[in-house]
Amino acid sequence: MIRIRGGCIVDPANGVDGEVRDLWIQGGRIVAPPSPPVSEAEVLDAEGMVVLPGGVDLHSHVAGGKENMGRKLRPEDHREHVRPREGSLRSGSGFTVPSVFLSGYLYAEMGYTTVMEAASAPLFARHAQEELEDLPMVDKGLFITLGNNHFVLECLARGEEELLRNYVAWLLRATGAYAAKVVNPGGVENWKWGRNVSSLDEEVLSFGVTPRKILSGLAESVRKLGLPHPLHVHGINLGQARSAGTTVDTVKTLDGLGGHLCHLQFLSYEEAGEGSSLFRSAASRVATALEATTLSLDVGQIVFGGATTMTSDGPLEYALHRLTGAKWINDDVEGEGGGGVLPLSYDRRSRLSAEQWITGLELFLLLRDPWRLALTTDHPNGGPFFCYPQIMRLLMDRSYREEVIATLPPKVRSGALLPSLDREYSLSEIAVITRAAPARILGLRNKGHLGIGADADVALYDRVFTDGTPCRCAKYPSCRRALSRVRHLVKGGEVVIRDGKIVKEVSGRRLCVVPPFDESLEPRLRKQFSETYSVAFENYALEEGEFPHREVVPCSKT
Amino acid sequence: MTERTEHVTCTFCGCLCDDITVEHEDGRISSVSRACPNGRAHFLDYAPAPRLPRIRGEEASWEEALAEATRILNAARSPLLYGLSSASTEAIRKAVSLADRLGAFVDSTSSVCHGPTGLAMQAVGEPTCTLGEVRSRADLLLFWGCNPAASHPRHFARYSTTAKGRFVPEGRKGRTVIFVDVRLTPGARSADLFLRVDPGCDFEVLTTLRALVREKPLREQEGVCLGGVSLGVLRDVATRLKSCRYGVAFMGMGLTMTRGRDVNVAELFRLVAELNTYTRFSVIPMRGHGNVTGADQVLTWQSGFPFAVSYARGYPRYGPGEFTAVDLLRRGDADAALILASDPAAHFPSRAAARLASIPTVVLDPEESLTARGATVWLPTGKAGIDVPGSAYRMDGVPLRLRPFLAPRRPSDEEILGRLLEEVTP
């Protein structure tokens, strides 16, 4: 039993905001205070500290085929960012694309205990799972891409809804995945013939379906399977001036079906003016459309400085290659999709970068309900995940935000809505968008809060407030630094960081879903494999027990 | 009683054919079907009966051998871990952990093979695709400096020239096949077009092709021949490359291990990237060893770098030409070596091999290779995909689960490396 003594607890999911009391942990869970009191408990002195649930990152490219291509592509990213081996902890290297062990340590040191790998083609799921096996300190899950999968497209073209649902269930199990995702639905298939899609009603070549049909069909399947997380959507036209229009259309299409719109910042632009080649923020348009629905989003805020873009959106990476001339990786994946990698840097003097930065912050500040929103940088697309505390400060501290805005190009500054937004996030709201909301959006009932029965993932930070009101750090200039590094971290009921030092490496659990499916699917699958795949059907699915530390998150059949 | 196992994956080469049927009886393999000659030998030449380790040629118990191996690694000031490429991914993960713990150099057979391909990728990127896309879509195949008929015999039928696919139902008739090489190899004989390039002139030909693709004005000059290929032929090739629907280039050691190395490969990668202005084009390196791609992957996800890594300072550093095994040995920088699943004594340049013979070596290999025969300690382990489970990565990065069909009678590389990891002092 562990007793976290005298900390200031911020647990918005349970309506707790700055209550000073003890927290008890046993068997990996938060438990009620024992009565009579137990004396032999291990005591973690939290006096003068803020106690938050462990952070939950619901969208991060942290392990798998693309990520590793990014690492391999960029030795220049690693040379000056290294971490020596310490005791039993592994060494590592990398800044925007850190090696796997290093990524786990950095997440833990920031107080994060759950991370979702945001995209793998199902064919490469085994690779992602092998890397996740080596990702220490955090619980983890994998999203698989389905929006350009031939089997899915064919089911939709023929109107075979039940078969589609069955296939989604089978594929999630075969890959040990947690959620279903679409990336540029139809656009990646078209890219294999050098094209893309620019509206939801454009045809996917030789399949006779549209992006709209893919989105609604898959969202419906996911809903009917009762998966804990709705369809995870990376829409069409990402990064382009027409993206806000198609995003609003996507929001309308998904309304009622459910969906999570990821890194929406990259999809909330409009033309800067008639015939202009530049774009500007359309965050307010997108936010208005979202307010009318129950869909959730994560922002994908950019951070000025170096980044590595990596996405399953193949044509997007090629467009970036044409734009910047930077070294470019593309990978077309048979029957399933594709992807690419390209190094990129966000420069505050660049009008495009500044617009992107503004768009993200406007989304954060315009959406009134923090419970539908998660903080992400779409790591490493918008910037590395360890820059989250910088974003927290931008949200909590208006004067700091103004300082940064003042450094942006005047033309961008003058037309923007952002300077007029005076909202400041409270620490409790930060806890919502980094813990409670992402856990709720993911359907992880035991994460993101500190109620009885919750997973004992607890982050303790040195106290970050001085203004007398408990646990509001709005005016506190060093909140960024304070939230950058935990003092202590409890993961799954074990103290893994003590006084800022990792004292124990844990492997973390692998979160997955096992929706029911019907064996009658098999003949069709076999046909699909012989036509499309270069691997045997028998060798495709992960084997039972191929990966340890599995935790099944239940589906709620509706 | 004869047992039959289907859908076995052959780990001889980077094709990782996963449709092999193996028949076995009393722990011995009796027949192998669908495999190429290389693959058949891979299965049939393996005698899975347990063998005792050897210390300086003398048989010893496993405990003695492990103790000696531990002593060698602990005594070394700058040990080298080399090979990796025929081991399972799990064993490679353990090997890289061991290198990290020892502060060792770690390098894979990539460094004498497709290492320059990695450097080219780091310089200019790499538009690529999986082999199933080749089968489904490619209407133009360009083989440059590789000889799949000998090195990857089933490549043509399973993935490329003669395979039938969704958008190329005619198979061979639906594809244009171009071979570029210094000699007419068996595969090149069946090509639609063969370009014989003068040895060492690949870069010149590639640069010219790039210029032609981009429609730079070039003048034929009297007496000037570009690496043995006329401008007219190259013009024709450039037109074909630009006008196909989905092209794929395959490249091998003819580019990576001849003059220019990574510069040759980068020029091909640039050409491929630029062709995407006109059509879709990808490139796939013809990786040799069954899991050499896995060695690249694991080293990259654990250290950040694909090969030629030094952990000597306690953190990973990358140094092709410096921390690559041949260079380390030639300079005399490694004072002990652990060799996993490769045979450097047979394949390295003589100076490097001589140095390897002069330092204490621990060799994990199912076979008594030349390196194993000269080893201080030889540990005869099982063979991934036959009597040891694990995974391997195909040349296009597709990971496959290996399907062992014989009961394990030898310890696996993974177990032995795990033991060493516990025993060595950091």
mmCIF file of C-alpha atoms in Angstrom, chain A residues 161-388:
data_model
loop_
_atom_site.group_PDB
_atom_site.id
_atom_site.type_symbol
_atom_site.label_atom_id
_atom_site.label_comp_id
_atom_site.label_asym_id
_atom_site.label_seq_id
_atom_site.Cartn_x
_atom_site.Cartn_y
_atom_site.Cartn_z
ATOM 1 C CA GLU A 161 -22.461 -3.282 -44.011
ATOM 2 C CA GLU A 162 -22.415 -6.380 -41.881
ATOM 3 C CA LEU A 163 -19.400 -7.801 -43.666
ATOM 4 C CA LEU A 164 -17.613 -4.497 -43.175
ATOM 5 C CA ARG A 165 -18.351 -4.498 -39.452
ATOM 6 C CA ASN A 166 -17.165 -8.061 -39.206
ATOM 7 C CA TYR A 167 -13.975 -7.203 -41.041
ATOM 8 C CA VAL A 168 -13.235 -4.201 -38.821
ATOM 9 C CA ALA A 169 -13.663 -6.441 -35.769
ATOM 10 C CA TRP A 170 -11.433 -9.151 -37.233
ATOM 11 C CA LEU A 171 -8.742 -6.681 -38.269
ATOM 12 C CA LEU A 172 -8.622 -4.968 -34.865
ATOM 13 C CA ARG A 173 -8.105 -8.359 -33.252
ATOM 14 C CA ALA A 174 -5.612 -9.541 -35.864
ATOM 15 C CA THR A 175 -3.422 -6.493 -35.247
ATOM 16 C CA GLY A 176 -3.871 -6.200 -31.474
ATOM 17 C CA ALA A 177 -5.101 -2.656 -32.059
ATOM 18 C CA TYR A 178 -7.104 -0.323 -29.870
ATOM 19 C CA ALA A 179 -8.975 1.820 -32.369
ATOM 20 C CA ALA A 180 -9.862 2.285 -36.020
ATOM 21 C CA LYS A 181 -8.631 5.291 -37.903
ATOM 22 C CA VAL A 182 -9.042 6.831 -41.334
ATOM 23 C CA VAL A 183 -6.406 8.965 -42.974
ATOM 24 C CA ASN A 184 -7.342 10.992 -46.047
ATOM 25 C CA PRO A 185 -10.082 8.513 -46.972
ATOM 26 C CA GLY A 186 -9.805 7.576 -50.626
ATOM 27 C CA GLY A 187 -7.046 10.109 -51.207
ATOM 28 C CA VAL A 188 -4.216 7.696 -50.466
ATOM 29 C CA GLU A 189 -5.662 5.060 -52.822
ATOM 30 C CA ASN A 190 -5.919 7.713 -55.528
ATOM 31 C CA TRP A 191 -2.346 8.805 -54.779
ATOM 32 C CA LYS A 192 -1.178 5.412 -55.980
ATOM 33 C CA TRP A 193 -2.200 6.642 -59.425
ATOM 34 C CA GLY A 194 -0.741 10.088 -58.769
ATOM 35 C CA ARG A 195 -4.034 11.720 -57.746
ATOM 36 C CA ASN A 196 -5.798 12.735 -54.531
ATOM 37 C CA VAL A 197 -9.282 13.728 -53.443
ATOM 38 C CA SER A 198 -10.290 17.325 -52.740
ATOM 39 C CA SER A 199 -13.939 16.968 -51.755
ATOM 40 C CA LEU A 200 -15.955 14.390 -49.854
ATOM 41 C CA ASP A 201 -17.862 13.507 -53.004
ATOM 42 C CA GLU A 202 -14.945 12.860 -55.323
ATOM 43 C CA GLU A 203 -14.667 9.303 -56.579
ATOM 44 C CA VAL A 204 -12.023 6.862 -55.419
ATOM 45 C CA LEU A 205 -10.529 5.516 -58.658
ATOM 46 C CA SER A 206 -11.714 2.027 -59.661
ATOM 47 C CA PHE A 207 -13.672 1.503 -56.426
ATOM 48 C CA GLY A 208 -16.801 3.567 -57.011
ATOM 49 C CA VAL A 209 -16.979 5.000 -53.507
ATOM 50 C CA THR A 210 -16.470 8.492 -52.100
ATOM 51 C CA PRO A 211 -14.649 9.796 -49.028
ATOM 52 C CA ARG A 212 -18.043 10.643 -47.531
ATOM 53 C CA LYS A 213 -19.183 7.059 -47.876
ATOM 54 C CA ILE A 214 -15.958 5.763 -46.334
ATOM 55 C CA LEU A 215 -16.286 8.112 -43.363
ATOM 56 C CA SER A 216 -19.915 7.405 -42.627
ATOM 57 C CA GLY A 217 -19.620 3.663 -43.297
ATOM 58 C CA LEU A 218 -16.658 3.196 -40.989
ATOM 59 C CA ALA A 219 -18.008 5.508 -38.286
ATOM 60 C CA GLU A 220 -21.201 3.473 -38.315
ATOM 61 C CA SER A 221 -19.271 0.176 -38.073
ATOM 62 C CA VAL A 222 -17.221 1.431 -35.160
ATOM 63 C CA ARG A 223 -20.331 2.681 -33.392
ATOM 64 C CA LYS A 224 -22.205 -0.576 -33.889
ATOM 65 C CA LEU A 225 -19.251 -2.602 -32.624
ATOM 66 C CA GLY A 226 -19.362 -0.489 -29.493
ATOM 67 C CA LEU A 227 -15.649 0.234 -29.565
ATOM 68 C CA PRO A 228 -14.483 2.362 -26.643
ATOM 69 C CA HIS A 229 -13.055 5.020 -28.991
ATOM 70 C CA PRO A 230 -15.062 6.378 -31.938
ATOM 71 C CA LEU A 231 -13.649 6.452 -35.454
ATOM 72 C CA HIS A 232 -10.411 8.449 -35.348
ATOM 73 C CA VAL A 233 -10.461 10.779 -38.339
ATOM 74 C CA HIS A 234 -7.663 12.510 -40.234
ATOM 75 C CA GLY A 235 -9.727 14.230 -42.891
ATOM 76 C CA ILE A 236 -9.055 15.300 -46.447
ATOM 77 C CA ASN A 237 -7.178 18.394 -47.681
ATOM 78 C CA LEU A 238 -4.894 18.489 -44.661
ATOM 79 C CA GLY A 239 -2.608 21.512 -44.697
ATOM 80 C CA GLN A 240 -4.435 23.202 -47.546
ATOM 81 C CA ALA A 241 -6.270 26.486 -47.836
ATOM 82 C CA ARG A 242 -9.531 24.701 -48.600
ATOM 83 C CA SER A 243 -9.318 22.432 -45.565
ATOM 84 C CA ALA A 244 -11.775 24.279 -43.306
ATOM 85 C CA GLY A 245 -14.562 23.820 -45.841
ATOM 86 C CA THR A 246 -14.081 20.069 -46.061
ATOM 87 C CA THR A 247 -13.594 19.856 -42.284
ATOM 88 C CA VAL A 248 -16.974 21.494 -41.709
ATOM 89 C CA ASP A 249 -18.441 19.063 -44.231
ATOM 90 C CA THR A 250 -16.733 16.166 -42.406
ATOM 91 C CA VAL A 251 -18.134 17.355 -39.088
ATOM 92 C CA LYS A 252 -21.640 17.384 -40.574
ATOM 93 C CA THR A 253 -21.146 13.933 -42.091
ATOM 94 C CA LEU A 254 -20.022 12.437 -38.792
ATOM 95 C CA ASP A 255 -22.600 14.212 -36.633
ATOM 96 C CA GLY A 256 -24.729 11.567 -34.977
ATOM 97 C CA LEU A 257 -22.361 8.751 -35.990
ATOM 98 C CA GLY A 258 -19.555 9.778 -33.669
ATOM 99 C CA GLY A 259 -15.942 10.453 -34.413
ATOM 100 C CA HIS A 260 -12.763 12.020 -33.126
ATOM 101 C CA LEU A 261 -11.137 14.600 -35.367
ATOM 102 C CA CYS A 262 -7.413 14.491 -34.888
ATOM 103 C CA HIS A 263 -4.844 17.306 -35.193
ATOM 104 C CA LEU A 264 -7.634 19.587 -36.339
ATOM 105 C CA GLN A 265 -5.337 22.605 -36.456
ATOM 106 C CA PHE A 266 -3.871 21.246 -39.687
ATOM 107 C CA LEU A 267 -7.370 21.051 -41.167
ATOM 108 C CA SER A 268 -8.767 24.464 -40.198
ATOM 109 C CA TYR A 269 -7.444 26.867 -42.828
ATOM 110 C CA GLU A 270 -9.089 29.027 -45.461
ATOM 111 C CA GLU A 271 -7.742 31.161 -48.281
ATOM 112 C CA ALA A 272 -6.147 34.353 -47.012
ATOM 113 C CA GLY A 273 -8.005 36.311 -49.652
ATOM 114 C CA GLU A 274 -9.358 36.006 -53.164
ATOM 115 C CA GLY A 275 -6.754 34.225 -55.273
ATOM 116 C CA SER A 276 -4.155 34.340 -52.517
ATOM 117 C CA SER A 277 -1.670 31.486 -52.332
ATOM 118 C CA LEU A 278 -1.573 31.847 -48.552
ATOM 119 C CA PHE A 279 -4.007 30.555 -46.015
ATOM 120 C CA ARG A 280 -5.293 31.945 -42.752
ATOM 121 C CA SER A 281 -6.939 30.522 -39.686
ATOM 122 C CA ALA A 282 -10.537 29.393 -39.987
ATOM 123 C CA ALA A 283 -10.615 28.087 -36.427
ATOM 124 C CA SER A 284 -13.769 30.001 -35.555
ATOM 125 C CA ARG A 285 -15.681 28.488 -38.481
ATOM 126 C CA VAL A 286 -14.560 25.008 -37.505
ATOM 127 C CA ALA A 287 -15.208 25.582 -33.813
ATOM 128 C CA THR A 288 -18.739 26.821 -34.559
ATOM 129 C CA ALA A 289 -19.454 23.717 -36.609
ATOM 130 C CA LEU A 290 -18.105 21.501 -33.840
ATOM 131 C CA GLU A 291 -20.062 23.236 -31.086
ATOM 132 C CA ALA A 292 -23.243 22.033 -32.752
ATOM 133 C CA THR A 293 -22.186 18.370 -32.422
ATOM 134 C CA THR A 294 -20.788 15.999 -29.815
ATOM 135 C CA LEU A 295 -17.618 15.146 -31.747
ATOM 136 C CA SER A 296 -14.254 15.381 -30.031
ATOM 137 C CA LEU A 297 -10.943 16.668 -31.316
ATOM 138 C CA ASP A 298 -7.292 17.049 -30.568
ATOM 139 C CA VAL A 299 -5.497 20.146 -31.699
ATOM 140 C CA GLY A 300 -2.133 19.169 -33.163
ATOM 141 C CA GLN A 301 -0.635 22.479 -32.073
ATOM 142 C CA ILE A 302 2.598 23.404 -33.802
ATOM 143 C CA VAL A 303 5.650 24.434 -31.846
ATOM 144 C CA PHE A 304 8.179 26.780 -33.428
ATOM 145 C CA GLY A 305 11.351 24.874 -34.218
ATOM 146 C CA GLY A 306 12.231 21.534 -35.730
ATOM 147 C CA ALA A 307 9.727 18.793 -36.503
ATOM 148 C CA THR A 308 9.497 15.653 -38.544
ATOM 149 C CA THR A 309 6.294 15.169 -40.459
ATOM 150 C CA MET A 310 5.117 11.589 -40.741
ATOM 151 C CA THR A 311 1.692 10.548 -41.771
ATOM 152 C CA SER A 312 -0.256 7.870 -43.582
ATOM 153 C CA ASP A 313 -1.350 10.690 -45.906
ATOM 154 C CA GLY A 314 1.046 9.890 -48.779
ATOM 155 C CA PRO A 315 0.008 12.697 -51.157
ATOM 156 C CA LEU A 316 0.410 15.267 -48.381
ATOM 157 C CA GLU A 317 4.037 14.313 -47.816
ATOM 158 C CA TYR A 318 4.668 14.538 -51.535
ATOM 159 C CA ALA A 319 3.094 18.015 -51.610
ATOM 160 C CA LEU A 320 5.422 19.031 -48.775
ATOM 161 C CA HIS A 321 8.361 17.615 -50.729
ATOM 162 C CA ARG A 322 7.366 19.734 -53.744
ATOM 163 C CA LEU A 323 6.983 22.759 -51.492
ATOM 164 C CA THR A 324 10.211 22.493 -49.496
ATOM 165 C CA GLY A 325 12.469 20.202 -51.522
ATOM 166 C CA ALA A 326 13.373 18.376 -48.312
ATOM 167 C CA LYS A 327 14.341 14.708 -48.362
ATOM 168 C CA TRP A 328 11.207 12.655 -48.765
ATOM 169 C CA ILE A 329 10.063 9.158 -47.937
ATOM 170 C CA ASN A 330 6.955 7.625 -49.374
ATOM 171 C CA ASP A 331 5.653 4.135 -48.648
ATOM 172 C CA ASP A 332 2.704 2.666 -50.535
ATOM 173 C CA VAL A 333 1.279 -0.278 -48.618
ATOM 174 C CA GLU A 334 -0.466 -3.027 -50.579
ATOM 175 C CA GLY A 335 -4.247 -2.985 -50.298
ATOM 176 C CA GLU A 336 -4.202 -0.807 -47.207
ATOM 177 C CA GLY A 337 -2.831 2.680 -47.661
ATOM 178 C CA GLY A 338 0.492 4.392 -47.548
ATOM 179 C CA GLY A 339 2.439 7.119 -45.880
ATOM 180 C CA GLY A 340 5.426 9.351 -45.921
ATOM 181 C CA VAL A 341 8.045 11.161 -43.867
ATOM 182 C CA LEU A 342 9.688 14.540 -44.366
ATOM 183 C CA PRO A 343 11.694 16.832 -42.063
ATOM 184 C CA LEU A 344 10.156 20.255 -41.548
ATOM 185 C CA SER A 345 10.827 23.319 -39.466
ATOM 186 C CA TYR A 346 8.290 25.853 -38.187
ATOM 187 C CA ASP A 347 9.703 29.348 -38.270
ATOM 188 C CA ARG A 348 7.950 32.161 -36.411
ATOM 189 C CA ARG A 349 9.011 34.590 -39.153
ATOM 190 C CA SER A 350 7.218 32.535 -41.766
ATOM 191 C CA ARG A 351 3.658 33.608 -42.456
ATOM 192 C CA LEU A 352 2.506 30.039 -42.973
ATOM 193 C CA SER A 353 4.034 28.769 -39.730
ATOM 194 C CA ALA A 354 2.642 31.740 -37.807
ATOM 195 C CA GLU A 355 -0.843 31.127 -39.212
ATOM 196 C CA GLN A 356 -0.645 27.479 -38.176
ATOM 197 C CA TRP A 357 0.450 28.417 -34.671
ATOM 198 C CA ILE A 358 -2.409 30.903 -34.373
ATOM 199 C CA THR A 359 -4.955 28.433 -35.737
ATOM 200 C CA GLY A 360 -4.099 25.866 -33.075
ATOM 201 C CA LEU A 361 -4.278 28.299 -30.185
ATOM 202 C CA GLU A 362 -7.565 29.723 -31.475
ATOM 203 C CA LEU A 363 -9.060 26.242 -31.473
ATOM 204 C CA PHE A 364 -7.925 25.753 -27.883
ATOM 205 C CA LEU A 365 -9.389 29.083 -26.798
ATOM 206 C CA LEU A 366 -12.583 29.175 -28.850
ATOM 207 C CA LEU A 367 -13.990 25.782 -27.905
ATOM 208 C CA ARG A 368 -15.739 26.413 -24.639
ATOM 209 C CA ASP A 369 -15.998 22.783 -23.583
ATOM 210 C CA PRO A 370 -12.562 21.425 -22.667
ATOM 211 C CA TRP A 371 -14.027 17.940 -22.191
ATOM 212 C CA ARG A 372 -14.120 17.353 -25.934
ATOM 213 C CA LEU A 373 -10.611 18.518 -26.552
ATOM 214 C CA ALA A 374 -7.164 16.979 -26.085
ATOM 215 C CA LEU A 375 -3.774 18.614 -26.143
ATOM 216 C CA THR A 376 -1.488 17.152 -28.794
ATOM 217 C CA THR A 377 1.177 18.291 -31.211
ATOM 218 C CA ASP A 378 0.517 15.276 -33.412
ATOM 219 C CA HIS A 379 4.053 14.377 -32.333
ATOM 220 C CA PRO A 380 6.385 14.793 -34.164
ATOM 221 C CA ASN A 381 4.380 16.500 -36.920
ATOM 222 C CA GLY A 382 3.715 19.761 -35.106
ATOM 223 C CA GLY A 383 6.705 19.429 -32.804
ATOM 224 C CA PRO A 384 7.996 16.963 -30.211
ATOM 225 C CA PHE A 385 5.683 15.831 -27.388
ATOM 226 C CA PHE A 386 7.980 17.125 -24.687
ATOM 227 C CA CYS A 387 6.987 20.650 -25.752
ATOM 228 C CA TYR A 388 3.491 20.174 -24.272
#
